[in-house]
Coordinates of C-alpha atoms in Angstrom, one line a residue:
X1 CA 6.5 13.6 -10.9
X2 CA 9.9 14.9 -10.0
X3 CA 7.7 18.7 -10.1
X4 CA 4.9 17.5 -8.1
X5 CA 7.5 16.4 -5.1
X6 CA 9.5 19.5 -5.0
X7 CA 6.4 21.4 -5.2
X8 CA 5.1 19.4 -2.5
X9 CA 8.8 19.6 -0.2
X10 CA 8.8 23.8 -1.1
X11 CA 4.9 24.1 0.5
X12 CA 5.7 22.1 3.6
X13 CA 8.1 24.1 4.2
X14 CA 6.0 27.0 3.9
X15 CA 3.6 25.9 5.9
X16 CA 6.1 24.7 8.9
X17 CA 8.0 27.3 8.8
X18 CA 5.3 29.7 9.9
X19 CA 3.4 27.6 12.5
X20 CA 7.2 27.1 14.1
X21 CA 7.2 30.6 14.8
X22 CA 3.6 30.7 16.3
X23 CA 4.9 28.1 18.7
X24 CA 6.8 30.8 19.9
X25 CA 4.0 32.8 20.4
X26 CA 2.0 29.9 22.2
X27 CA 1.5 31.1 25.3
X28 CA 0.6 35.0 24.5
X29 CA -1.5 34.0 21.9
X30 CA -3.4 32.0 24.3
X31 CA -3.5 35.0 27.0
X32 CA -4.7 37.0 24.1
X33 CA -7.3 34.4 23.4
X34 CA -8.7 34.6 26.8
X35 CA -8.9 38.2 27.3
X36 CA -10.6 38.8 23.7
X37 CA -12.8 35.9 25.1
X38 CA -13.5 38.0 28.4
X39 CA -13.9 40.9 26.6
X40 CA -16.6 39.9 24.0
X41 CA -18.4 38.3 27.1
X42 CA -18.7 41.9 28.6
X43 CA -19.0 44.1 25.4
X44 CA -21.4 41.5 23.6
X45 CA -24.9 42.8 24.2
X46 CA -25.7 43.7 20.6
X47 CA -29.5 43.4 19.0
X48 CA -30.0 40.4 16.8
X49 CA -33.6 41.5 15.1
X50 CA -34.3 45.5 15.9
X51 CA -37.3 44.5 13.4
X52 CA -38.8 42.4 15.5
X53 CA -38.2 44.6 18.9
X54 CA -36.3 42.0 20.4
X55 CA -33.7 42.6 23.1
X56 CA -31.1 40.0 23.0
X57 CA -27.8 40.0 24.6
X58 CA -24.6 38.2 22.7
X59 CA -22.8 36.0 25.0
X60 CA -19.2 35.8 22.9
X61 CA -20.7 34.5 20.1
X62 CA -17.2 31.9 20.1
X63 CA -17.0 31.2 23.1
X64 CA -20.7 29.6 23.4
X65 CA -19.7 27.7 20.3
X66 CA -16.1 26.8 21.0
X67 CA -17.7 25.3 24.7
X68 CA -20.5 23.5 23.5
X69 CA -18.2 21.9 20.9
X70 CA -15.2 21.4 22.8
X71 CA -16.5 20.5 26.4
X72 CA -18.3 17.3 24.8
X73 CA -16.9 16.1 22.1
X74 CA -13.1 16.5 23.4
X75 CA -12.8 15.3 26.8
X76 CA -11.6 18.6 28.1
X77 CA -10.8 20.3 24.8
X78 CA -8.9 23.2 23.6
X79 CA -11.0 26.2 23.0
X80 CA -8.6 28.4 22.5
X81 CA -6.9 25.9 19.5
X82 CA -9.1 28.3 17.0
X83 CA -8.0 31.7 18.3
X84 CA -4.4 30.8 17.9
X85 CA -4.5 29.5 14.4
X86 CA -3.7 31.9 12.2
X87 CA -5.9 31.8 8.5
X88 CA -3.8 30.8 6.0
X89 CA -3.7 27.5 7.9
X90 CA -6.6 26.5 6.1
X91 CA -3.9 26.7 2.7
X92 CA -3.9 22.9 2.8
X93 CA -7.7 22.6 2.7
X94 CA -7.5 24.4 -0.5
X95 CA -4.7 22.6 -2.1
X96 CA -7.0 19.1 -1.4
X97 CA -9.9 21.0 -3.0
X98 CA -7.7 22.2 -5.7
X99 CA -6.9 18.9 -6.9
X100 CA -10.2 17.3 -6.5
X101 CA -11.1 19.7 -9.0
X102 CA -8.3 20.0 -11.3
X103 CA -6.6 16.5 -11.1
X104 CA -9.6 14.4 -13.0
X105 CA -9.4 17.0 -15.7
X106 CA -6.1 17.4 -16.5
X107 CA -4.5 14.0 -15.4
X108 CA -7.5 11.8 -15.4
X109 CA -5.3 8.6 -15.6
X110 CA -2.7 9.4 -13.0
X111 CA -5.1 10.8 -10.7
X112 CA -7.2 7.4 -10.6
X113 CA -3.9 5.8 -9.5
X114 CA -2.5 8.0 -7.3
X115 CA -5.2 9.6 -5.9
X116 CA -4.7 8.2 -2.2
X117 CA -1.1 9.7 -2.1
X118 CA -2.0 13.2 -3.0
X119 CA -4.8 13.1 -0.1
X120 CA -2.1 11.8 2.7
X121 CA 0.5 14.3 1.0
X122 CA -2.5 17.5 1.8
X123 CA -2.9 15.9 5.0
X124 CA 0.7 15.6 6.1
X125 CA 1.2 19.1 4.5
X126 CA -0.8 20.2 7.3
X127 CA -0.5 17.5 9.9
X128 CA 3.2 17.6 10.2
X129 CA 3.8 21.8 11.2
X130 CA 0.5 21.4 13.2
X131 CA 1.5 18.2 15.7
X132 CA 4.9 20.7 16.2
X133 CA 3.6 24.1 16.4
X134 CA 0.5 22.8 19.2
X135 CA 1.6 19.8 19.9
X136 CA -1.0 18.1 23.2
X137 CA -3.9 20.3 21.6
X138 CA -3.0 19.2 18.5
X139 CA -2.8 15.7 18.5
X140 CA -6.0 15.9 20.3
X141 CA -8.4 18.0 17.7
X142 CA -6.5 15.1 15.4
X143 CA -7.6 12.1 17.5
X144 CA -11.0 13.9 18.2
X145 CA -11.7 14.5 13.9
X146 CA -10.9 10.6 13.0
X147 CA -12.2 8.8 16.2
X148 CA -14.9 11.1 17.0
X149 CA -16.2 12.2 13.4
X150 CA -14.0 10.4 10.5
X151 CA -14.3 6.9 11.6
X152 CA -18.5 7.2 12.1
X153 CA -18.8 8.6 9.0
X154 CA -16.6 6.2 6.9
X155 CA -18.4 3.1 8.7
X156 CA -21.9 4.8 8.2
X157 CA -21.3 5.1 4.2
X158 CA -20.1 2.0 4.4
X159 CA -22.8 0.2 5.8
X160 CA -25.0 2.4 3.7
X161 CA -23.2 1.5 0.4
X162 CA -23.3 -2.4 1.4
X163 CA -26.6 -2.6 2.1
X164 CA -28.2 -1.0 -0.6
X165 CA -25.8 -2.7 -3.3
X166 CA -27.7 -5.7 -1.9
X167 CA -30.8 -4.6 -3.6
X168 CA -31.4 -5.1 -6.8
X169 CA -34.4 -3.7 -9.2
X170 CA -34.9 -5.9 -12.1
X171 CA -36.9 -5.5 -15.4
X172 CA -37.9 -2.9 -18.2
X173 CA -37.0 0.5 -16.2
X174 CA -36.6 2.8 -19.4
X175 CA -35.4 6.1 -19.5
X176 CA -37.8 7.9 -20.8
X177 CA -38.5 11.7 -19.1
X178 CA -41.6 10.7 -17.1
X179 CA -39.9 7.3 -15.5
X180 CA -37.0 9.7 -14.6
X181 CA -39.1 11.8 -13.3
X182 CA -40.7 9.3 -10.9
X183 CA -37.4 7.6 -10.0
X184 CA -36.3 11.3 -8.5
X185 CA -39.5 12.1 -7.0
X186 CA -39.3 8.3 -5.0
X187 CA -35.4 9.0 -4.1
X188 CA -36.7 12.8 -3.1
X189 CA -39.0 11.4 -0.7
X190 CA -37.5 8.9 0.9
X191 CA -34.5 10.6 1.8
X192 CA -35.9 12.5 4.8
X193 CA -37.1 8.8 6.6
X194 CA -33.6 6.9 5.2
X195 CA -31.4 9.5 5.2
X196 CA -30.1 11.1 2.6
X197 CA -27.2 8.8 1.8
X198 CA -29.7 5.7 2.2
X199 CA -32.1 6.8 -0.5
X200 CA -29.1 7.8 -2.4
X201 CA -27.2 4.5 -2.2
X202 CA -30.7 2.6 -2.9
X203 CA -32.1 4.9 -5.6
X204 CA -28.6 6.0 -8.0
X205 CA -28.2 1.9 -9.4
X206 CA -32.1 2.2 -10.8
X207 CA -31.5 5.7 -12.6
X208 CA -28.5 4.7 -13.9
X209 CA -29.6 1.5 -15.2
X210 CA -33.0 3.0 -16.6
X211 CA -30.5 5.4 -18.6
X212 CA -28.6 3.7 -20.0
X213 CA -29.4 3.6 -23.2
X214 CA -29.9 7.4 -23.1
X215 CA -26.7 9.6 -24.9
X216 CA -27.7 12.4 -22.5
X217 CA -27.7 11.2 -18.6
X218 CA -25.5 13.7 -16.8
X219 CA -27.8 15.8 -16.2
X220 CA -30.0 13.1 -14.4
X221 CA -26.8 12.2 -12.3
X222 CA -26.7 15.9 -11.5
X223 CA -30.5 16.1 -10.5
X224 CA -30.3 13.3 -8.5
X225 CA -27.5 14.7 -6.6
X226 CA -30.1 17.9 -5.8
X227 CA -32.5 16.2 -5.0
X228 CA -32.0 12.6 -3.3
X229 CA -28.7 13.3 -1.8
X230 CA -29.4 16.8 -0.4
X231 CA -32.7 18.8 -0.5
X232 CA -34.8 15.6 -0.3
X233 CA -33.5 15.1 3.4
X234 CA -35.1 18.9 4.9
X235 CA -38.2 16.9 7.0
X236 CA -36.5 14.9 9.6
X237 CA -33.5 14.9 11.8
X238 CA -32.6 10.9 9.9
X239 CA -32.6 12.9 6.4
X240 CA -29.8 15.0 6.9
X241 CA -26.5 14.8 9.9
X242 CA -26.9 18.8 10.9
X243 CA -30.5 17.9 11.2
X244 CA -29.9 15.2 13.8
X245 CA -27.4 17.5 15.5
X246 CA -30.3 19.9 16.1
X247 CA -32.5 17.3 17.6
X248 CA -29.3 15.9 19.7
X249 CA -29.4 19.6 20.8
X250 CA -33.2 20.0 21.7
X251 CA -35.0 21.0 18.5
X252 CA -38.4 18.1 18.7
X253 CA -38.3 15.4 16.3
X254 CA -41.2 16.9 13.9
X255 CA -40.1 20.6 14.4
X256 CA -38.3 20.4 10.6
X257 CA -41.5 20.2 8.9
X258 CA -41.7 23.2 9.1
X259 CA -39.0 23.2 6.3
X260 CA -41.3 21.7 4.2
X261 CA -42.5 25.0 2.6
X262 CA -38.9 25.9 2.3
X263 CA -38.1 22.4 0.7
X264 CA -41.3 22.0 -1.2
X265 CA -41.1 25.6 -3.3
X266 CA -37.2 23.6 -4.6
X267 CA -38.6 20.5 -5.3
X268 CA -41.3 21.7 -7.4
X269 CA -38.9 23.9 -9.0
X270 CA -36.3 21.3 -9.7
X271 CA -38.4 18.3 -10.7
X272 CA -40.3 21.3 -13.0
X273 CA -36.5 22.5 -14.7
X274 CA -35.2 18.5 -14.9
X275 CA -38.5 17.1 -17.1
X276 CA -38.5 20.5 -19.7
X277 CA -34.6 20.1 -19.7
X278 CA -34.8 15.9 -20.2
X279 CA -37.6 15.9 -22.4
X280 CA -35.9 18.4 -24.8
X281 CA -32.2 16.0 -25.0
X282 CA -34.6 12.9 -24.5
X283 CA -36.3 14.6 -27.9
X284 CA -32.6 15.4 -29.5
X285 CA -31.6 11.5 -28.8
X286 CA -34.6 10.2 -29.5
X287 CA -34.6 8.4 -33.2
X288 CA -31.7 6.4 -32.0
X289 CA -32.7 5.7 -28.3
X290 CA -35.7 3.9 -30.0
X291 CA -33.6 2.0 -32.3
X292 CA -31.2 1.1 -29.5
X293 CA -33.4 0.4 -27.3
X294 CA -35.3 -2.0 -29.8
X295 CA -31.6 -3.7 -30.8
X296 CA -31.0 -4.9 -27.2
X297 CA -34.4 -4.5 -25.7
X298 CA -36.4 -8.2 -26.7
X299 CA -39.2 -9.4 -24.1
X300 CA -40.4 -6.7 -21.6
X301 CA -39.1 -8.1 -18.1
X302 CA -41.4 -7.3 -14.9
X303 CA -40.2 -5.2 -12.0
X304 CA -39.4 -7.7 -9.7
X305 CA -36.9 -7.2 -6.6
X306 CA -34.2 -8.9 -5.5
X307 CA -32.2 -8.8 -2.1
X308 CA -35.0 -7.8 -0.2
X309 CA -33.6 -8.2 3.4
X310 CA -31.1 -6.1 3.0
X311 CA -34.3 -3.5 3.4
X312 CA -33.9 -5.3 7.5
X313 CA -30.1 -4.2 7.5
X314 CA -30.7 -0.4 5.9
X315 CA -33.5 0.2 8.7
X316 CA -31.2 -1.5 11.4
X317 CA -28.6 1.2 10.3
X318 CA -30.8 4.1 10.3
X319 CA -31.9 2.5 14.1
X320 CA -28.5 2.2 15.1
X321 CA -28.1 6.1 14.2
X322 CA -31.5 6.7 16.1
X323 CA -30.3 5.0 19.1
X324 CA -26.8 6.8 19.3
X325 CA -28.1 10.1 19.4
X326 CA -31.0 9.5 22.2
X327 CA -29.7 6.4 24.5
X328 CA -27.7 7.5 27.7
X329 CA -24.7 5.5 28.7
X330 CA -22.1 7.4 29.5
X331 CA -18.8 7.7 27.8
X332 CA -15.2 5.6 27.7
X333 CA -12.0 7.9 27.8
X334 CA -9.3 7.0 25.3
X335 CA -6.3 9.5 24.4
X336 CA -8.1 12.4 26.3
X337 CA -11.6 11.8 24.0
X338 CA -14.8 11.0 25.9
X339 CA -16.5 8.3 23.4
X340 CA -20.0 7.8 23.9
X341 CA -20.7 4.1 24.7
X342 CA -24.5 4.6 22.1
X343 CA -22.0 5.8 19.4
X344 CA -19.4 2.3 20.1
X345 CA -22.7 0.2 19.9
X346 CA -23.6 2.1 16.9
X347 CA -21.0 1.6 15.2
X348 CA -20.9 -2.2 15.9
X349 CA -24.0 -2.5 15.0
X350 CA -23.4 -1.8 11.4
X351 CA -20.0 -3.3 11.0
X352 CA -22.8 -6.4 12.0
X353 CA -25.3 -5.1 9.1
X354 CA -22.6 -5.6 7.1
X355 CA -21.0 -8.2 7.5
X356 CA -24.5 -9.6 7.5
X357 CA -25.4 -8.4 4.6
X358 CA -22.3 -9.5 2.5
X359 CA -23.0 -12.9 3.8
X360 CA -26.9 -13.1 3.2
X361 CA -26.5 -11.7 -0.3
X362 CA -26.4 -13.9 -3.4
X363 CA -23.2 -13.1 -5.9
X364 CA -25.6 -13.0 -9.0
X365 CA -27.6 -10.1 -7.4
X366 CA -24.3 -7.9 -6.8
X367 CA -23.0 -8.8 -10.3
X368 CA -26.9 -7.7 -11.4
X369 CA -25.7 -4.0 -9.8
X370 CA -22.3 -4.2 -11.3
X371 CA -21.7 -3.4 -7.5
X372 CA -17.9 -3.1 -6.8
X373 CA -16.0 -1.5 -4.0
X374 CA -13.8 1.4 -5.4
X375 CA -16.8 4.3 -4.5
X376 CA -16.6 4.0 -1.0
X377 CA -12.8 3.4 -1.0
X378 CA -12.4 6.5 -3.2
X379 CA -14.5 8.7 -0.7
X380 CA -12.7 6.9 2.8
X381 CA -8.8 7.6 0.6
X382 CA -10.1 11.6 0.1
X383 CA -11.6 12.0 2.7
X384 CA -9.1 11.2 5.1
X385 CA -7.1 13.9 3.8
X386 CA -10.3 16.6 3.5
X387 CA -11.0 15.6 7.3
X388 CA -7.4 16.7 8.2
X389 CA -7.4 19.8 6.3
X390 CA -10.5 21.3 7.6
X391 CA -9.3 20.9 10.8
X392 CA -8.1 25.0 11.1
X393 CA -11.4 26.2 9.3
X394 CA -13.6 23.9 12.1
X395 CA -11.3 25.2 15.1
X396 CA -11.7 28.9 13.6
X397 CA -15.5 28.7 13.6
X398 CA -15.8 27.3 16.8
X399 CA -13.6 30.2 18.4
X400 CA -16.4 32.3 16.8
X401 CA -15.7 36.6 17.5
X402 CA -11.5 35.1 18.7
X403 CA -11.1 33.6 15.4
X404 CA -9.6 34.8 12.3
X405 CA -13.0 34.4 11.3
X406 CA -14.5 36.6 13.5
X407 CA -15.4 38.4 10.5
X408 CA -18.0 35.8 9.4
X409 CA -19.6 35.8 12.7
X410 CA -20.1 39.6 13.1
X411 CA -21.6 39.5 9.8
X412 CA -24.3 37.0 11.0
X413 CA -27.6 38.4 12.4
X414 CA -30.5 38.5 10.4
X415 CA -32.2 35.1 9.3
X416 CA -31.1 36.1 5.6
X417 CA -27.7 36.0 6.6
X418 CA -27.9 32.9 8.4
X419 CA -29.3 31.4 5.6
X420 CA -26.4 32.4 3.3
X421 CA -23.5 32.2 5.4
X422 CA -24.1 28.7 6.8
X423 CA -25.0 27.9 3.7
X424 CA -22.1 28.8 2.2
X425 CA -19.9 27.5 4.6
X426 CA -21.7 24.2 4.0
X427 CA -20.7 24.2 0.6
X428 CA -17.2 23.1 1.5
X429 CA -17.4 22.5 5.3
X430 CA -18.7 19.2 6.7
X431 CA -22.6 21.0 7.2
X432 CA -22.9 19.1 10.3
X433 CA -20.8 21.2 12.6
X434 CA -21.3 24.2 10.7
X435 CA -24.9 23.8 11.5
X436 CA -23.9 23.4 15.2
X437 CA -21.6 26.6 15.1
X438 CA -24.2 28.7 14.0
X439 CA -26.8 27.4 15.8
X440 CA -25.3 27.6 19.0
X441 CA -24.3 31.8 18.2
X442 CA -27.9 32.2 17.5
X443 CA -28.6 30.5 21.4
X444 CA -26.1 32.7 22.9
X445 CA -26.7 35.8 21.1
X446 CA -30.5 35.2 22.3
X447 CA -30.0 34.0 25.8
X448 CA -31.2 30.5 25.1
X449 CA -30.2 27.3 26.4
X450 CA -30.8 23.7 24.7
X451 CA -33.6 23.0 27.1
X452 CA -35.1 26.9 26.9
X453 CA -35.1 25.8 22.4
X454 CA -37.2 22.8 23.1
X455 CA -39.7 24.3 25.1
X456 CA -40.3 27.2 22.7
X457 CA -40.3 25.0 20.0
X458 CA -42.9 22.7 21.7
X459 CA -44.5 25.6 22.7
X460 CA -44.2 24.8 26.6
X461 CA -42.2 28.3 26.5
X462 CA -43.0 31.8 25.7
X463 CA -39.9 33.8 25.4
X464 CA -39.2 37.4 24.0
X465 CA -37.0 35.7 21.1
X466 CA -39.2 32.8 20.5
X467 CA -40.1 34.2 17.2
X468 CA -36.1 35.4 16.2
X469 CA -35.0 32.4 17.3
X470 CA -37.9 30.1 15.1
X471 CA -36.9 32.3 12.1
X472 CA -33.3 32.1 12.3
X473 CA -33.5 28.3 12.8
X474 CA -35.0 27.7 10.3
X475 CA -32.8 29.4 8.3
X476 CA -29.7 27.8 9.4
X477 CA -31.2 24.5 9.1
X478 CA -32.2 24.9 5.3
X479 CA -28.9 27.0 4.4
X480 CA -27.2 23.8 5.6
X481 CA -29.3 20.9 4.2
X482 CA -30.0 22.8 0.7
X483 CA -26.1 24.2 0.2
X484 CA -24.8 20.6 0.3
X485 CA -25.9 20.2 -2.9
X486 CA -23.2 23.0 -3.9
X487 CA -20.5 21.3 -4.5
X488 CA -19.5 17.3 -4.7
X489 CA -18.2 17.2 -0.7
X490 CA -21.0 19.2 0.6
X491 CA -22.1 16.2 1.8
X492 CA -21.9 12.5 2.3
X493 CA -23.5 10.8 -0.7
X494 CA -22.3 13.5 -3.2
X495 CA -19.5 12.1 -4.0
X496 CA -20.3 8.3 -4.0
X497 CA -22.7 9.6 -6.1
X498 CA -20.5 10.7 -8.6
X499 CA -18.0 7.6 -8.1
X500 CA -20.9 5.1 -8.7
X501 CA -21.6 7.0 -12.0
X502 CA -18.4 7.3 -13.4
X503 CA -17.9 3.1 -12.5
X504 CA -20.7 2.9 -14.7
X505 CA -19.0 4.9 -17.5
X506 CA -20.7 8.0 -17.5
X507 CA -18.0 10.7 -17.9
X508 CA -19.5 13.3 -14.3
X509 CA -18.5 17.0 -14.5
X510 CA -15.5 18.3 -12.9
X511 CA -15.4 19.3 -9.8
X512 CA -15.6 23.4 -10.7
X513 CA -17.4 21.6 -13.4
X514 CA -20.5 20.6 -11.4
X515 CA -20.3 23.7 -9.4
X516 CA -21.3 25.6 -13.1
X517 CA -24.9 23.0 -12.6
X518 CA -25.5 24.5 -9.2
X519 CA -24.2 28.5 -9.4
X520 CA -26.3 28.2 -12.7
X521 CA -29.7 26.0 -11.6
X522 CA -29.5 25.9 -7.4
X523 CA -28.8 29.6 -6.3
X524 CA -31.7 31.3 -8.8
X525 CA -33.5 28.9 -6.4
X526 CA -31.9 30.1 -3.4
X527 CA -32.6 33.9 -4.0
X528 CA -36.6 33.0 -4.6
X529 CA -36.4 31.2 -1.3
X530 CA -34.5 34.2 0.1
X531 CA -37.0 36.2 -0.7
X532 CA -40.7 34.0 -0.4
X533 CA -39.2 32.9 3.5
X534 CA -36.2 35.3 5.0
X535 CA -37.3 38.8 3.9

C-alpha cells in the first residue's frame, strides 16, 4: 500500500508540474488557439468525396465542433480549453483504464474494497493540476461533465437498474442453446424501443438465471453484451444516447432504419457464431447439465411474471428521456451552466419512478432476482473518476484541426474512415459526444446546418452533398452504436452488465480480457460491414 501512495504522490507531481508551466503559457496559447482557429477557417476548403464529385468547403473542422458543443451545453464555454491542453493530459485517463483492467486480475480482493479510492485518486490526479493550470475554464468543463452529463447518466442507470430489478420472470427457463438463443434475440430487439440499457437491465436476470446450471455461461454474458447492450439499439434514437443526439440535432425520428441493413448483416452473424459456439460447450457439459439439472429441477414451473408495473415506470423513464430532448423551456443558469429546465423535469421524473418503484415492489420478488445494489454503485464509484479523466480527450476533440488531435480529424473524410475512427474512439470515449464531434465536422466540412440535415434527410431538400452527407452519417452513427460493444465502458449497460454477472458468481473476463471476445469475434464483423456498406 505504502508503493501504491508514493506512486500515486510521484505521478501527481508529474502531472502538476507540467500543466503549472502551461499556466504560464495561458494567454499565448490562447492567441495561438484563435489564429490557428482563423486560419483553418480561411485555408479549410478541402474536398470530402472527389468520388462522388462533390464540392464541399471545410469550415475549421474544430471550430464547428468546439461551438456547437460549447455554446450550448456550457453557458458561454471555453472553446479554446481543447487547443491549450497539451496530449499527455489524457495520462490519467489511461491510468483509470489501466486499473480497471489489471486490478480485478491481479488484486481481485483489494480491488473490490478499494475500488472507490483508486477512481477519486485518477480523478484528483487530474483534477488537482487542471483547477490550477485553467482555473475559471476549468472548474467550468468540471461543473459542465458532472451536472450536465455525469449526474443524467448516473440517475438514468439508476432508474433503469430499479425498475427492471422489479420484474421478475419465474418458472422452468433452461439453458439449453435454442432458449439462449431466443432470450438474445428478445433482448436484441427490444433494445432499439427501451433503450439499450432498459433491455439490458430487463433481459441479463432471465439469461443468467436460465444458465445456471450451465458450466459454460461466459460466453452468453459476452453475447449478450453485443447484442442487447449495444448493436441491438441501431433503429431508433431511444436505443442508443449518440442516436438521440442526432435526432436532438435534426436527423428525423425513423431516419436510423436505415441502419437496419448495417445492424441486421451483425445480428445474423452473431446470433449464427453464439448457437454453433453454445451448442458445442452445451454438448461438452452436457451429461452432467442433465443430471444437475434433474437433482434440483422437480416439477416444471410455468412462466409466470411478477412485478409487472414496473413495465409503467421503465416506459415512464424512457418518456421522460423522450420529453427532455424535444420539450422547449428554456434553461436555469447555475455556476455559469445553462440547464435545460426538460432535462430538471427529467430527471425528477425518474428519481419519482424510483422511488415508486421501490415502494410498489414486493421484497419476495427482489429476493426472487437476488437483486442487490453494489452494480450501479460500482459503475456511479468508476465512473466518477472515468468522467474526470476524459475530460482532456473530450476538450481535444471538440477543438477539432487546434487540438492535439488534429491528427485524428485530418484523417477523417471518407465514410470508411468515419466509420472506423468514431468507432474507435467510441471504444473508450463516452460514444455520445464522439458521435456529436464527428457529426458536426461532417456538417461543416459540407456546408450544412441542423435544419439543411433534416430537410435532406426528409427529403424536403436537394443539396449537392445530400448523398456524402447520407453516407457518412450513416457511418458515424453505426461506428458509434456498434464499437460500444468494444470494450466494457463503451457504453452504459456494459459494465452493469458485467457487475450483475459476477454478483451472480460467474467469474467475467478481464477487462483486456473481454477485449480478446471482441478484437477476436466483433471486428471480422466490422471489416465485412466495411466492405458490404462503406466501400
Amino acid at each position: 500500500m505504502s508503493r501504491m501512495l508514493t506512486l500515486g504522490v510521484v505521478l501527481l507531481l508529474c502531472c502538476l508540474a507540467p500543466l503549472a508551466v502551461a499556466q504560464d503559457h495561458h494567454e499565448d496559447a490562447t492567441t495561438h488557439g484563435e489564429e490557428s482557429h482563423m486560419q483553418a477557417q480561411e485555408d479549410g476548403h478541402e474536398a470530402m468525396a472527389d468520388d462522388h464529385g462533390a464540392e464541399s468547403a471545410e469550415h475549421g473542422a474544430g471550430g464547428h465542433a468546439a461551438a456547437e458543443m460549447h455554446g450550448e451545453g456550457h453557458g458561454g464555454g471555453h472553446g479554446n480549453l481543447g487547443a491549450m491542453l497539451p496530449l499527455w493530459s489524457a495520462i490519467p485517463f489511461a491510468g483509470i483504464l489501466l486499473s480497471i483492467a489489471l486490478f480485478p486480475l491481479f488484486a481481485p480482493v483489494w480491488w473490490h474494497h478499494h475500488f472507490p479510492k483508486v477512481s477519486a485518486f485518477w480523478a484528483l490526479v487530474f483534477a488537482i493540476p487542471f483547477l490550477i493550470a485553467y482555473k475559471g475554464a476549468a472548474l467550468n468543463e468540471i461543473l459542465h461533465i458532472y451536472i450536465a452529463d455525469y449526474i443524467p447518466f448516473i440517475i438514468l442507470l439508476w432508474g433503469l437498474f430499479t425498475a427492471s430489478g422489479g420484474i421478475l420472470l419465474k418458472g422452468s427457463l433452461i439453458g439449453r442453446p435454442a432458449m439462449n438463443l431466443l432470450l438474445l434475440l428478445i433482448g436484441t430487439l427490444l433494445a432499439s424501443w427501451m433503450g439499450t440499457t432498459g433491455a439490458a437491465m430487463v433481459m441479463i436476470r432471465p439469461l443468467i438465471r436460465a444458465n445456471k446450471n450451465r458450466q459454460y455461461k461466459v460466453h452468453s454474458v459476452v453475447f449478450f453484451i453485443f447484442l442487447v447492450a449495444n448493436i441491438g439499439g441501431s433503429l431508433t434514437p431511444l436505443g442508443d444516447p449518440p442516436l438521440f443526439l442526432g435526432f436532438l440535432h435534426g436527423v428525423p425520428f425513423f431516419w436510423t432504419f436505415n441502419l437496419f441493413p448495417h445492424m441486421a448483416v451483425m445480428v445474423v452473424a452473431l446470433l449464427l457464431i453464439y448457437f454453433i459456439l453454445d451448442t458445442v460447450l452445451f454438448n461438452k457439459e452436457k451429461a452432467n447439465f442433465e443430471a444437475e439439472l434433474n437433482k434440483h429441477q422437480g416439477e416444471k414451473i410455468p412462466l409466470s411474471l411478477h412485478g409487472t408495473h414496473n413495465f409503467i415506470f421503465l416506459a415512464g423513464i424512457i418518456g421522460a428521456v423522450l420529453f427532455s430532448g424535444i420539450a422547449k423551456l428554456g434553461s436555469l443558469e447555475f455556476a455559469g451552466l445553462h440547464i435545460a429546465w426538460s432535462s430538471i423535469i427529467r430527471d425528477v421524473f425518474i428519481l419519482l419512478m424510483v422511488f415508486l418503484s421501490i415502494k410498489t415492489t414486493k421484497a419476495e420478488v427482489r429476493k426472487g432476482n437476488e437483486f442487490n445494489w453494489f452494480p450501479i454503485k460500482e459503475v456511479a464509484y468508476l465512473f466518477a473518476g472515468i468522467f474526470m479523466c476524459i475530460i482532456p480527450m473530450l476538450a481535444m476533440l471538440k477543438a477539432g484541426m487546434n487540438g492535439h488531435l488534429a491528427f485524428i480529424i485530418e484523417a477523417t473524410k471518407e465514410p470508411v474512415q468515419f466509420f472506423w475512427i468514431t468507432g474507435t474512439l467510441s471504444s473508450f470515449l463516452d460514444n455520445a459526444p464522439t458521435y456529436l464531434t464527428f457529426f458536426n465536422l461532417a456538417e461543416g466540412r459540407l456546408g450544412l446546418t441542423d435544419a439543411m440535415v433534416n430537410g435532406i434527410l426528409t427529403g424536403n431538400l436537394h443539396h449537392e452533398a445530400e448523398f456524402v452527407f447520407r453516407e457518412v452519417l450513416r457511418a458515424i452513427a453505426a461506428g458509434a452504436v456498434f464499437f460500444g460493444a468494444m470494450t466494457y465502458i463503451g457504453n452504459a449497460p456494459n459494465f452493469m452488465v458485467r457487475s450483475i454477472a459476477e454478483e451472480q458468481n460467474i467469474k467475467m473476463p478481464s477487462f483486456f480480457g473481454y477485449m480478446l471476445w471482441s478484437i477476436g469475434i466483433l471486428v471480422p464483423l466490422f471489416v465485412i460491414v466495411t466492405f458490404i456498406f462503406f466501400i
